Each structure stands twice: as structure tokens, then as C-alpha cells.
Amino acid sequence: MRLALLGCGTVGSEVVRLLHSQSADLAARIGAPLEIAGIAVRRIGRDRGELPVDPAVFTSDPFDLVKRDDVDVVVECVGGIEPARSWLVEALRAGKSVVTANKVLLAEDGGTLHDAAAQGGGDLYYEAAVAGAIPLLRPLRESLHGDRVTQVTGIVNGTTNFILSAMDTTGAGFAEALAEATDLGYAEADPTADVEGFDAAAKAAILASLAFHTRVGAADVHREGITEVTAADVASAKAMGCTIKLLCIAARGTAADGRETVSVRVHPAMIPLTHPLASVGDAFNAVFVEAEAAGQLMFYGPGAGGAPTASAVLGDVVAVSRNRLAGVRAASESAYADLPVRPMGEALTRYHISLDVTDRPGVLAAVAGVFAQHDVSIATVRQGSAGSGVAGRDEDADLVIVTHVAPDAALAATVQALRGLDTVRSVASVLRVEGSA
Ligand code: NDP
Ligand code: HSE
């Protein structure tokens, strides 16, 4: 079985090491030896340390490599939309099997890849694209196909989890924690993709597509990153017995006209410390899958980094190689349900809102009135007087309000209206709250 490896960076170089160190076992498991036909990179002369591979296999022409007749399987560890899409479409249409870790491409235009695979008759596997080493996509696309998945909730970005965990436990600053995550090989080539939630949104789209048999793209996902989470938010969460995590939530729902829908969102949220996702630290990922018959399933493990991701890549290489030897291919994409995606405004969420207000009689009533006007019910209110003079007479005060569940649009409109009150000096922070206390 001859492999073309595209990319030999954090993930690709670990794929090479595993192919070498496990070669006898891999050959026994597949029923044929795996050989590297070529490795395409951007900079041929780059120092790659001690890599157990003949330097002659390196090329800077990925197109030429994927077209070669002596290549059976293309393994893509480069990333991005183009030129990766063109390489993979070329390979798939020519009947080769593809293993990719490229969640950006799958979330942006997975349909084109699936169509090319169906046309060429090869396999398209992408376990490494979501949650690193954790076996999650195969269970969703195979093991749970007899059940009806209702919700997928998880932490699917290692970099942001590493940053939020560091801010929470060691009080590290945002920039310092991001630099460490980048050094450890967790962050994307452009870490904006991690901290602004694009990476998690791409993964959420892939998970929702598999869970709900519907093509969900990155543009369908409501996305907010963690760049606005402050040390004060982290402290406020702690004071409430909570922690802050970047969550991906994909759920079935029902629209007002009774039609079944899906909603997919990625945003930071406060969750109680008793919530199972609260204890997921460092670059670990964890995903809850809720299905009607199975109940709650939890998948947990290393979500980023070269070796864990290479483990998932190699698992796929073994699977597609076995299929090729047996002359079969895995089931095609399942998108028959084609459910409409519900707008974020209709999602039911809870908000934690911190306000800087003028401490004078009637302020609380005015604030509460805004919530009432928008039909948002307040669950708790906490006030701290920040001033040094006579409390209750035009000093600053902090108001922390947690709501009951309401449509996101009503909550957003409430915050907007609070900003317009002359007694509200500023809306210091707004965070969603997930999980029951
Ligand atoms: P790196 O930036 O470390 O490696 C990218 C590799 O692609 C490099 O070898 C680079 O070549 C090569 N490359 C870039 N552009 C081209 C091009 N135009 N032609 C040929 N080769 C090119 O990325 P990662 O290994 O971190 O990530 C690879 C993929 O895996 C991405 O899709 C990423 O999202 C995904 N992924 C990464 C995880 C991680 O923890 N790092 C986890 C899960 C998925 P050169 O070496 O010469 O620069
Ligand atoms: N940058 C990604 C993360 C890599 O931090 O989770 C794994 O997909």
C-alpha cells in the first residue's frame, strides 16, 4: 500500500515516525506493508530533525505526487482550503483513498470531497479533524447509526482549553498561555483560528453533519471566541462555583411550525464546577453525545498535538488500506435528513451579565424593568458597592445578574437596552451559562 503524505509539520512528521516505528504491526493488521511513495512539503530544505525516511522522497510538487499511479492513499496534513481541496479532489476522482486532518476544508466544502470520493470509488476518512486522538467520528458515523442523536456538547479546541485552564488555575495571562500552547504544537498555523473560535466552529459543523445526517457548514455555526474573556470574568465564574469553557453545542430542535431543525453554536460559557466538562483541563477535549436509545456517552482524551493527532491519522490509514485490499469502500456520506439550521436568536440560553451602575434608589427597579420588557426572567441578582463614600448615593456599584433560560435574541436585546439606561455606566461582561447548577 503506497502512501503520498502531504505536509510534514507537527502532525505529518509524527505520522512518518509512527509509520516507521509501527511498520511491522501495521503491515500485519492491514495484510500488506505500508510504504511512503512521497512527501510533499513547502520548503524541501527545512530542518526536520531526525526523521526516519529517505530524503529523496521529499517533493515540493503535491499535484504531481497525488497524480502518480503508484499512490494508493493520500494523507493530507497541510490544512487550509486551497490548494488542499484541488489536491484531494484530484486524488479522489482518480480513485485513490484520502485521509485528512483538514477540518477547515471539510467544514467549508466537505460536499465536494464526498462527491469526488463517490465518483472515484475511494474512501474519505477524517477522524483526526475533530478532537485529535479521540475516536469520535467513527462512532458517530458507524456505531451510532442505529440510534437518533439529539445533542452533541463538547470542548473541541485544545488551544483555547489550555488558555482558559491556565487563566483559571495559575492566573496566567492570555498572551502567555497562547504562546505556550503554540510552542506545544496545539495551535493552528494562524492561532486566530483557535482563539476566535473558527477551529471549534469547523469541528462543530463536522460533528453536526455526522450526528444529524445533514450537511452543516462552518457558515451555519454561530461562533464567538475567547478573546473577550477577561481575568475578571474568570474570577466572577469562580465566585459562582463555575469555570469558563469554550463550548460547542449542536442540538436537534423544533421550529415554531413544528419542523425538525438543528442549531449549532460555539461560544465561551460558564459551567458549574460539578459539570463533567469543568474538569477537562490543558489541551484535552471531551465530547458528550446524547442519543435517544444510548443515553449519554462521553468521549475524552488529548485533543491536539502531533503524536495524538497522528494516532487518529494512522487509524484511518489502516481502515482505508484494509478496505482497498478487500476491494470495498466505506458507506458514503449520510446527508439524507437535510434539516434546516435554526438561527442563533432562537437558541435557548442563559446569560450572566455584569453591570457597572450608579448606586442610587430605583436603579435596580429600572434594570429589572428592562428584563421584564423583553420577557427575560431573572434567576439571581448580586450587588457589590464599589464606592468609598456613602453607599447608596451615586457611588459605583457592580450588579451581577443571572437569567433563566430565554431565546438568545431576547437576551441580546435586553443587553442592548441596558446599555441605553443612563444609570448603567457600562456592561462589563456578558457570558452565557450552560449546565444546571
Ligand atoms: P504545520 O504548519 O505544522 O505543518 C504544515 C505542513 O504543510 C508543513 O510541512 C508545510 O511544509 C506543509 N505545507 C504548507 N503549505 C504547503 C504547500 N502549499 N505545499 C506543500 N506543503 C505545504 O501544521 P500541523 O501539522 O499542525 O497541521 C496540519 C493539519 O492538521 C491542519 O489541517 C491542522 O488543522 C490539522 N490538525 C492539527 C492538529 C495539531 O494539533 N497540530 C490537530 C488536529 C488537526 P514545510 O514543512 O515545508 O513548511
Ligand atoms: N488547533 C487545534 C486545537 C488543533 O487547538 O484544538 C487540534 O485540532
Coordinates of C-alpha atoms and ligand atoms in Angstrom, one line a residue:
M1 CA 0.0 0.0 0.0
R2 CA 1.7 3.2 -1.2
L3 CA 1.1 6.5 0.6
A4 CA 1.5 10.0 -0.5
L5 CA 1.9 12.3 2.5
L6 CA 1.1 15.9 2.0
G7 CA 2.7 18.0 4.8
C8 CA 5.4 17.1 7.2
G9 CA 4.9 19.6 10.1
T10 CA 3.6 19.0 13.6
V11 CA 1.2 16.2 12.5
G12 CA 2.8 14.9 9.3
S13 CA 6.3 14.3 10.9
E14 CA 4.6 12.3 13.7
V15 CA 2.8 10.2 11.0
V16 CA 6.2 9.5 9.5
R17 CA 7.6 8.4 12.9
L18 CA 4.6 6.2 13.6
L19 CA 4.7 4.6 10.2
H20 CA 8.3 3.7 10.8
S21 CA 8.1 2.6 14.4
Q22 CA 4.9 0.5 13.9
S23 CA 5.7 -0.7 10.4
A24 CA 5.6 -4.5 11.2
D25 CA 2.4 -4.3 13.2
L26 CA 0.7 -2.0 10.7
A27 CA 1.6 -4.5 7.9
A28 CA 0.2 -7.4 9.9
R29 CA -3.0 -5.5 10.7
I30 CA -3.6 -4.4 7.1
G31 CA -2.3 -7.5 5.4
A32 CA 0.3 -5.6 3.3
P33 CA 3.2 -3.3 4.1
L34 CA 2.7 0.5 4.0
E35 CA 5.3 2.4 2.1
I36 CA 5.8 6.1 1.7
A37 CA 5.8 6.9 -2.0
G38 CA 6.5 10.6 -1.5
I39 CA 6.2 13.5 1.0
A40 CA 5.1 16.9 -0.3
V41 CA 6.2 20.0 1.7
R42 CA 6.6 23.7 1.0
R43 CA 10.3 24.0 1.9
I44 CA 12.3 21.0 0.8
G45 CA 15.4 22.2 2.6
R46 CA 13.8 22.8 6.0
D47 CA 15.5 21.2 9.0
R48 CA 13.1 18.4 10.2
G49 CA 15.3 16.8 12.8
E50 CA 15.8 13.1 12.8
L51 CA 13.1 11.8 10.5
P52 CA 13.2 8.0 9.7
V53 CA 12.7 8.5 6.0
D54 CA 14.8 8.6 2.8
P55 CA 15.3 12.4 2.0
A56 CA 14.8 11.5 -1.7
V57 CA 11.0 11.1 -1.1
F58 CA 10.5 14.8 -0.4
T59 CA 9.0 16.9 -3.2
S60 CA 7.6 20.4 -3.4
D61 CA 5.0 19.4 -6.0
P62 CA 2.0 17.9 -4.3
F63 CA -0.1 17.9 -7.5
D64 CA 2.5 15.7 -9.2
L65 CA 2.6 13.4 -6.2
V66 CA -1.1 12.8 -5.9
K67 CA -1.4 12.1 -9.6
R68 CA 1.2 9.3 -9.6
D69 CA -0.1 5.8 -10.5
D70 CA 1.9 4.2 -7.7
V71 CA 0.0 6.0 -5.0
D72 CA -3.0 4.3 -3.3
V73 CA -3.7 6.5 -0.4
V74 CA -3.2 10.3 0.0
V75 CA -2.7 11.5 3.6
E76 CA -3.2 15.3 3.9
C77 CA -1.6 17.1 6.9
V78 CA -1.3 20.6 5.4
G79 CA -4.5 22.4 6.1
G80 CA -6.4 25.3 4.5
I81 CA -8.9 25.3 1.7
E82 CA -6.8 25.8 -1.4
P83 CA -4.7 24.2 -2.8
A84 CA -5.6 21.3 -0.5
R85 CA -9.1 20.9 -2.0
S86 CA -7.7 20.7 -5.5
W87 CA -5.1 18.0 -4.5
L88 CA -7.7 15.9 -2.7
V89 CA -10.4 16.2 -5.4
E90 CA -7.8 15.2 -8.0
A91 CA -6.8 12.2 -5.8
L92 CA -10.4 11.1 -5.0
R93 CA -11.6 11.4 -8.6
A94 CA -8.7 9.2 -9.7
G95 CA -9.9 6.5 -7.3
K96 CA -7.4 7.0 -4.5
S97 CA -8.4 6.9 -0.9
V98 CA -7.9 10.1 1.2
V99 CA -7.2 10.5 4.9
T100 CA -7.2 14.1 6.1
A101 CA -6.9 16.1 9.3
N102 CA -8.2 19.3 7.5
K103 CA -11.3 20.4 9.4
V104 CA -11.3 23.8 7.7
L105 CA -11.7 22.3 4.3
L106 CA -14.3 19.7 5.4
A107 CA -16.4 22.3 7.1
E108 CA -16.1 24.7 4.2
D109 CA -16.7 22.4 1.3
G110 CA -16.9 18.8 2.6
G111 CA -19.6 18.1 0.0
T112 CA -17.2 18.5 -2.9
L113 CA -14.8 16.0 -1.3
H114 CA -17.6 13.5 -0.6
D115 CA -18.9 13.8 -4.1
A116 CA -15.4 13.3 -5.5
A117 CA -15.0 10.2 -3.3
A118 CA -18.3 8.8 -4.5
Q119 CA -17.3 9.4 -8.1
G120 CA -13.8 7.8 -7.8
G121 CA -14.8 4.9 -5.5
G122 CA -12.2 5.5 -2.8
D123 CA -12.6 6.3 0.8
L124 CA -12.6 9.7 2.6
Y125 CA -11.7 9.4 6.3
Y126 CA -11.0 12.3 8.6
E127 CA -11.0 11.1 12.3
A128 CA -8.1 13.5 13.1
A129 CA -10.1 16.5 12.0
V130 CA -12.1 16.7 15.3
A131 CA -10.8 16.2 18.8
G132 CA -7.3 14.9 18.0
A133 CA -6.7 11.4 19.2
I134 CA -10.2 10.8 20.4
P135 CA -12.2 8.1 18.4
L136 CA -15.3 10.2 17.9
L137 CA -16.2 10.5 14.2
R138 CA -16.2 6.7 13.5
P139 CA -18.6 6.1 16.5
L140 CA -20.8 8.8 15.2
R141 CA -20.7 7.7 11.6
E142 CA -20.9 3.9 12.3
S143 CA -21.7 2.8 15.8
L144 CA -24.5 5.3 16.4
H145 CA -26.2 4.9 13.1
G146 CA -28.8 2.7 14.6
D147 CA -29.8 5.4 17.1
R148 CA -31.1 9.0 17.0
V149 CA -28.6 11.6 18.3
T150 CA -30.3 14.5 20.0
Q151 CA -27.4 16.7 21.1
V152 CA -23.6 16.9 21.0
T153 CA -21.9 19.1 23.5
G154 CA -18.1 19.4 23.9
I155 CA -14.8 21.1 24.3
V156 CA -13.2 20.6 20.9
N157 CA -10.4 23.1 20.8
G158 CA -7.2 22.2 22.7
T159 CA -5.6 25.6 22.5
T160 CA -8.4 27.6 24.0
N161 CA -9.0 25.0 26.6
F162 CA -5.3 25.2 27.5
I163 CA -5.6 29.0 27.7
L164 CA -8.8 29.1 29.8
S165 CA -7.5 26.3 32.1
A166 CA -4.2 28.3 32.7
M167 CA -6.1 31.5 33.4
D168 CA -8.3 29.7 35.8
T169 CA -5.8 27.6 37.7
T170 CA -2.5 29.6 37.6
G171 CA -3.8 33.0 36.8
A172 CA -1.7 33.1 33.7
G173 CA -2.3 35.9 31.2
F174 CA -4.0 35.2 27.8
A175 CA -0.9 36.0 25.7
E176 CA 1.5 33.9 27.8
A177 CA -0.8 30.9 27.8
L178 CA -1.3 31.2 24.0
A179 CA 2.4 31.3 23.4
E180 CA 2.9 28.1 25.4
A181 CA 0.1 26.3 23.5
T182 CA 1.7 27.3 20.3
D183 CA 5.1 26.0 21.4
L184 CA 3.5 22.7 22.3
G185 CA 2.1 22.3 18.8
Y186 CA -1.5 22.7 19.7
A187 CA -2.3 26.0 17.9
E188 CA -3.2 26.4 14.2
A189 CA -0.7 28.0 11.9
D190 CA -2.7 31.2 12.5
P191 CA -3.8 30.9 16.1
T192 CA -6.6 33.4 15.4
A193 CA -8.4 30.3 14.2
D194 CA -8.3 28.9 17.7
V195 CA -8.9 32.0 19.9
E196 CA -11.7 33.4 17.7
G197 CA -13.5 30.1 17.6
F198 CA -13.1 29.3 13.9
D199 CA -11.4 26.0 14.6
A200 CA -14.1 24.9 17.0
A201 CA -16.8 26.1 14.6
A202 CA -15.3 23.9 11.8
K203 CA -15.3 20.9 14.1
A204 CA -18.9 21.7 15.3
A205 CA -20.0 21.7 11.7
I206 CA -18.4 18.3 11.1
L207 CA -19.9 16.8 14.2
A208 CA -23.4 18.2 13.4
S209 CA -23.2 16.9 9.9
L210 CA -22.5 13.4 11.1
A211 CA -24.8 13.4 14.1
F212 CA -27.9 14.8 12.2
H213 CA -27.3 13.4 8.7
T214 CA -27.4 16.9 7.3
R215 CA -24.7 19.0 5.5
V216 CA -23.8 21.7 8.1
G217 CA -21.0 24.1 7.0
A218 CA -18.9 26.5 9.0
A219 CA -21.1 29.4 8.0
D220 CA -24.1 27.7 9.7
V221 CA -22.4 27.8 13.0
H222 CA -22.8 30.7 15.4
R223 CA -19.3 31.5 16.5
E224 CA -17.7 33.5 19.3
G225 CA -14.1 33.1 20.5
I226 CA -12.4 33.7 23.9
T227 CA -10.6 36.9 23.2
E228 CA -13.0 38.9 25.2
V229 CA -12.9 36.6 28.3
T230 CA -11.2 38.6 31.0
A231 CA -9.4 37.7 34.3
A232 CA -12.4 39.4 35.9
D233 CA -14.8 37.0 34.1
V234 CA -12.8 34.1 35.3
A235 CA -12.8 35.4 38.9
S236 CA -16.6 36.0 38.6
A237 CA -17.1 32.5 37.4
K238 CA -15.1 31.1 40.3
A239 CA -17.2 33.2 42.8
M240 CA -20.3 31.5 41.4
G241 CA -18.8 28.0 41.7
C242 CA -18.3 27.9 37.9
T243 CA -15.5 27.8 35.3
I244 CA -15.4 29.2 31.8
K245 CA -15.0 26.8 28.8
L246 CA -15.3 27.3 25.0
L247 CA -18.2 25.0 24.2
C248 CA -19.5 23.6 21.0
I249 CA -23.2 22.7 21.2
A250 CA -25.1 21.1 18.3
A251 CA -28.7 20.1 19.0
R252 CA -31.9 19.0 17.3
G253 CA -34.8 21.3 17.9
T254 CA -38.3 22.0 16.7
A255 CA -39.2 25.2 14.9
A256 CA -42.5 27.1 15.5
D257 CA -44.1 25.4 12.5
G258 CA -43.3 22.0 14.0
R259 CA -40.5 21.2 11.6
E260 CA -37.4 19.5 13.0
T261 CA -34.3 21.7 12.9
V262 CA -30.6 21.7 14.1
S263 CA -28.8 24.5 15.9
V264 CA -25.0 24.7 16.1
R265 CA -23.1 27.2 18.2
V266 CA -19.6 27.8 19.6
H267 CA -19.1 30.3 22.4
P268 CA -17.5 30.6 25.8
A269 CA -19.8 29.7 28.6
M270 CA -19.8 29.4 32.4
I271 CA -20.4 25.9 33.5
P272 CA -20.7 24.7 37.2
L273 CA -17.7 23.0 38.6
T274 CA -19.9 19.9 39.1
H275 CA -20.4 19.6 35.4
P276 CA -18.3 16.8 33.9
L277 CA -16.8 19.2 31.3
A278 CA -15.5 21.5 34.0
S279 CA -12.6 19.2 35.0
V280 CA -11.4 18.9 31.4
G281 CA -8.0 20.8 31.6
D282 CA -5.0 21.6 29.5
A283 CA -5.3 20.7 25.8
F284 CA -7.7 17.8 26.5
N285 CA -11.0 17.6 24.7
A286 CA -14.2 16.0 25.8
V287 CA -17.5 15.5 23.9
F288 CA -20.9 14.4 25.2
V289 CA -23.1 12.7 22.8
E290 CA -26.8 12.2 23.8
A291 CA -28.8 9.7 21.8
E292 CA -32.4 8.5 22.4
A293 CA -31.6 4.9 23.0
A294 CA -28.0 5.0 24.1
G295 CA -28.4 7.8 26.6
Q296 CA -25.3 9.9 27.4
L297 CA -21.9 8.9 26.1
M298 CA -18.7 10.8 26.9
F299 CA -15.6 10.8 24.8
Y300 CA -12.4 12.2 26.4
G301 CA -8.7 12.5 25.5
P302 CA -5.9 14.5 24.0
G303 CA -7.4 16.9 21.5
A304 CA -4.3 18.4 19.8
G305 CA -0.6 17.9 19.3
G306 CA 1.5 15.9 16.8
A307 CA 1.5 12.4 18.2
P308 CA -2.1 12.2 19.4
T309 CA -3.3 13.5 16.0
A310 CA -1.0 11.2 14.1
S311 CA -2.6 8.3 16.1
A312 CA -6.0 9.2 14.6
V313 CA -4.5 9.6 11.1
L314 CA -2.8 6.2 11.3
G315 CA -6.1 4.6 12.4
D316 CA -7.7 5.9 9.3
V317 CA -4.8 4.8 7.1
V318 CA -5.2 1.3 8.4
A319 CA -9.0 1.4 7.8
V320 CA -8.8 2.7 4.2
S321 CA -5.9 0.4 3.4
R322 CA -7.9 -2.7 4.5
N323 CA -10.9 -1.5 2.5
R324 CA -8.7 -1.2 -0.6
L325 CA -7.2 -4.6 -0.2
A326 CA -10.7 -6.1 0.3
G327 CA -12.0 -4.1 -2.8
V328 CA -14.7 -2.3 -0.8
R329 CA -15.3 1.2 0.3
A330 CA -16.9 2.6 3.5
A331 CA -20.5 3.9 3.4
S332 CA -20.9 7.2 1.7
E333 CA -21.8 10.4 3.4
S334 CA -25.2 10.3 5.0
A335 CA -27.0 13.7 4.5
Y336 CA -30.5 12.4 3.8
A337 CA -32.2 14.3 6.6
D338 CA -31.2 17.7 5.3
L339 CA -32.5 19.5 8.3
P340 CA -32.7 23.3 8.3
V341 CA -30.3 25.2 10.5
R342 CA -32.0 27.3 13.2
P343 CA -30.8 30.9 13.7
M344 CA -28.9 31.6 17.0
G345 CA -31.6 34.1 18.0
E346 CA -33.9 31.1 18.6
A347 CA -31.5 29.1 20.7
L348 CA -32.5 28.9 24.4
T349 CA -29.7 30.0 26.6
R350 CA -29.0 31.7 30.0
Y351 CA -26.9 34.9 30.5
H352 CA -24.5 36.1 33.2
I353 CA -24.4 39.9 33.0
S354 CA -22.1 42.2 35.0
L355 CA -23.1 45.8 35.1
D356 CA -21.4 48.9 36.5
V357 CA -24.2 51.0 37.7
T358 CA -24.8 54.2 39.6
D359 CA -25.8 53.2 43.1
R360 CA -29.0 55.2 43.8
P361 CA -32.6 54.4 44.6
G362 CA -34.6 53.0 41.7
V363 CA -31.6 51.6 39.7
L364 CA -32.4 48.0 40.4
A365 CA -36.0 48.6 39.5
A366 CA -35.1 50.2 36.2
V367 CA -32.7 47.3 35.4
A368 CA -35.3 44.7 36.3
G369 CA -37.8 46.5 34.2
V370 CA -35.6 46.1 31.1
F371 CA -35.5 42.4 31.7
A372 CA -39.3 42.3 32.1
Q373 CA -39.9 44.3 28.9
H374 CA -38.0 41.6 27.0
D375 CA -39.8 38.7 28.7
V376 CA -36.5 37.6 30.3
S377 CA -36.8 36.1 33.8
I378 CA -34.0 36.9 36.3
A379 CA -32.7 33.9 38.4
T380 CA -30.3 35.7 40.7
V381 CA -29.0 39.2 41.4
R382 CA -25.9 40.2 43.4
Q383 CA -24.9 43.7 44.2
G384 CA -21.5 44.9 45.5
S385 CA -20.9 48.6 46.3
A386 CA -17.6 49.7 44.7
G387 CA -17.5 53.2 46.0
S388 CA -15.8 54.6 49.1
G389 CA -18.3 57.3 50.2
V390 CA -21.9 57.0 51.5
A391 CA -23.2 53.7 49.9
G392 CA -26.4 54.1 48.0
R393 CA -25.9 57.7 46.9
D394 CA -24.5 58.0 43.4
E395 CA -21.4 55.8 44.0
D396 CA -20.5 53.0 41.6
A397 CA -21.9 49.6 42.2
D398 CA -21.5 46.2 40.5
L399 CA -24.6 44.3 39.6
V400 CA -24.3 40.7 38.6
I401 CA -27.5 39.2 37.1
V402 CA -28.0 35.6 36.0
T403 CA -31.1 34.9 34.0
H404 CA -33.3 31.9 33.5
V405 CA -33.4 30.3 30.0
A406 CA -34.7 32.6 27.3
P407 CA -34.3 32.9 23.5
D408 CA -30.8 34.3 22.7
A409 CA -32.4 37.2 20.7
A410 CA -34.4 38.3 23.7
L411 CA -31.3 38.2 25.9
A412 CA -29.2 40.1 23.3
A413 CA -31.9 42.8 23.1
T414 CA -32.0 43.0 26.9
V415 CA -28.3 43.7 27.0
Q416 CA -28.6 46.3 24.2
A417 CA -31.4 48.1 26.1
L418 CA -29.4 48.0 29.4
R419 CA -26.6 49.8 27.6
G420 CA -29.1 52.6 26.9
L421 CA -30.0 53.2 30.6
D422 CA -28.4 56.4 31.9
T423 CA -27.8 54.7 35.3
V424 CA -25.8 51.8 33.6
R425 CA -22.3 53.1 33.3
S426 CA -21.1 50.1 31.4
V427 CA -22.0 46.5 30.7
A428 CA -18.8 45.0 32.0
S429 CA -19.3 41.4 30.6
V430 CA -21.9 39.1 29.2
L431 CA -21.4 35.3 29.3
R432 CA -23.7 32.5 28.6
V433 CA -24.3 29.9 31.3
E434 CA -24.7 26.3 30.4
G435 CA -25.4 23.2 32.5
S436 CA -27.6 23.0 35.6
A437 CA -26.0 24.2 38.9
Ligands
NDP1 P1 2.1 22.6 10.3 O1 2.0 24.0 10.0 O2 3.0 22.2 11.5 O3 2.6 21.7 9.0 C1 2.0 22.0 7.8 C2 2.8 21.3 6.7 O4 2.3 21.5 5.4 C3 4.3 21.7 6.6 O5 5.1 20.5 6.5 C4 4.4 22.5 5.4 O6 5.6 22.4 4.7 C5 3.3 21.9 4.5 N1 2.8 22.8 3.6 C6 2.2 24.0 3.8 N2 1.8 24.6 2.6 C7 2.2 23.7 1.6 C8 2.1 23.7 0.2 N3 1.5 24.8 -0.4 N4 2.5 22.7 -0.4 C9 3.1 21.6 0.2 N5 3.3 21.6 1.5 C10 2.8 22.6 2.2 O7 0.6 22.1 10.6 P2 0.0 21.0 11.5 O8 0.8 19.7 11.3 O9 -0.2 21.5 12.9 O10 -1.4 20.8 10.9 C11 -1.7 20.1 9.7 C12 -3.1 19.8 9.6 O11 -3.6 19.0 10.7 C13 -4.0 21.1 9.6 O12 -5.2 20.8 8.8 C14 -4.5 21.2 11.0 O13 -5.7 21.9 11.2 C15 -4.7 19.7 11.3 N6 -4.6 19.3 12.7 C16 -3.6 19.8 13.5 C17 -3.5 19.4 14.9 C18 -2.4 19.9 15.8 O14 -2.5 19.6 17.0 N7 -1.4 20.5 15.3 C19 -4.6 18.6 15.4 C20 -5.6 18.2 14.5 C21 -5.6 18.5 13.2 P3 7.0 22.9 5.4 O15 7.3 21.9 6.5 O16 8.0 22.9 4.3 O17 6.7 24.3 6.0
HSE2 N1 -5.5 23.9 16.9 C1 -6.3 22.8 17.2 C2 -6.7 22.8 18.7 C3 -5.6 21.5 16.9 O1 -6.1 23.5 19.5 O2 -7.6 22.0 19.1 C4 -6.5 20.3 17.0 O3 -7.5 20.2 16.1

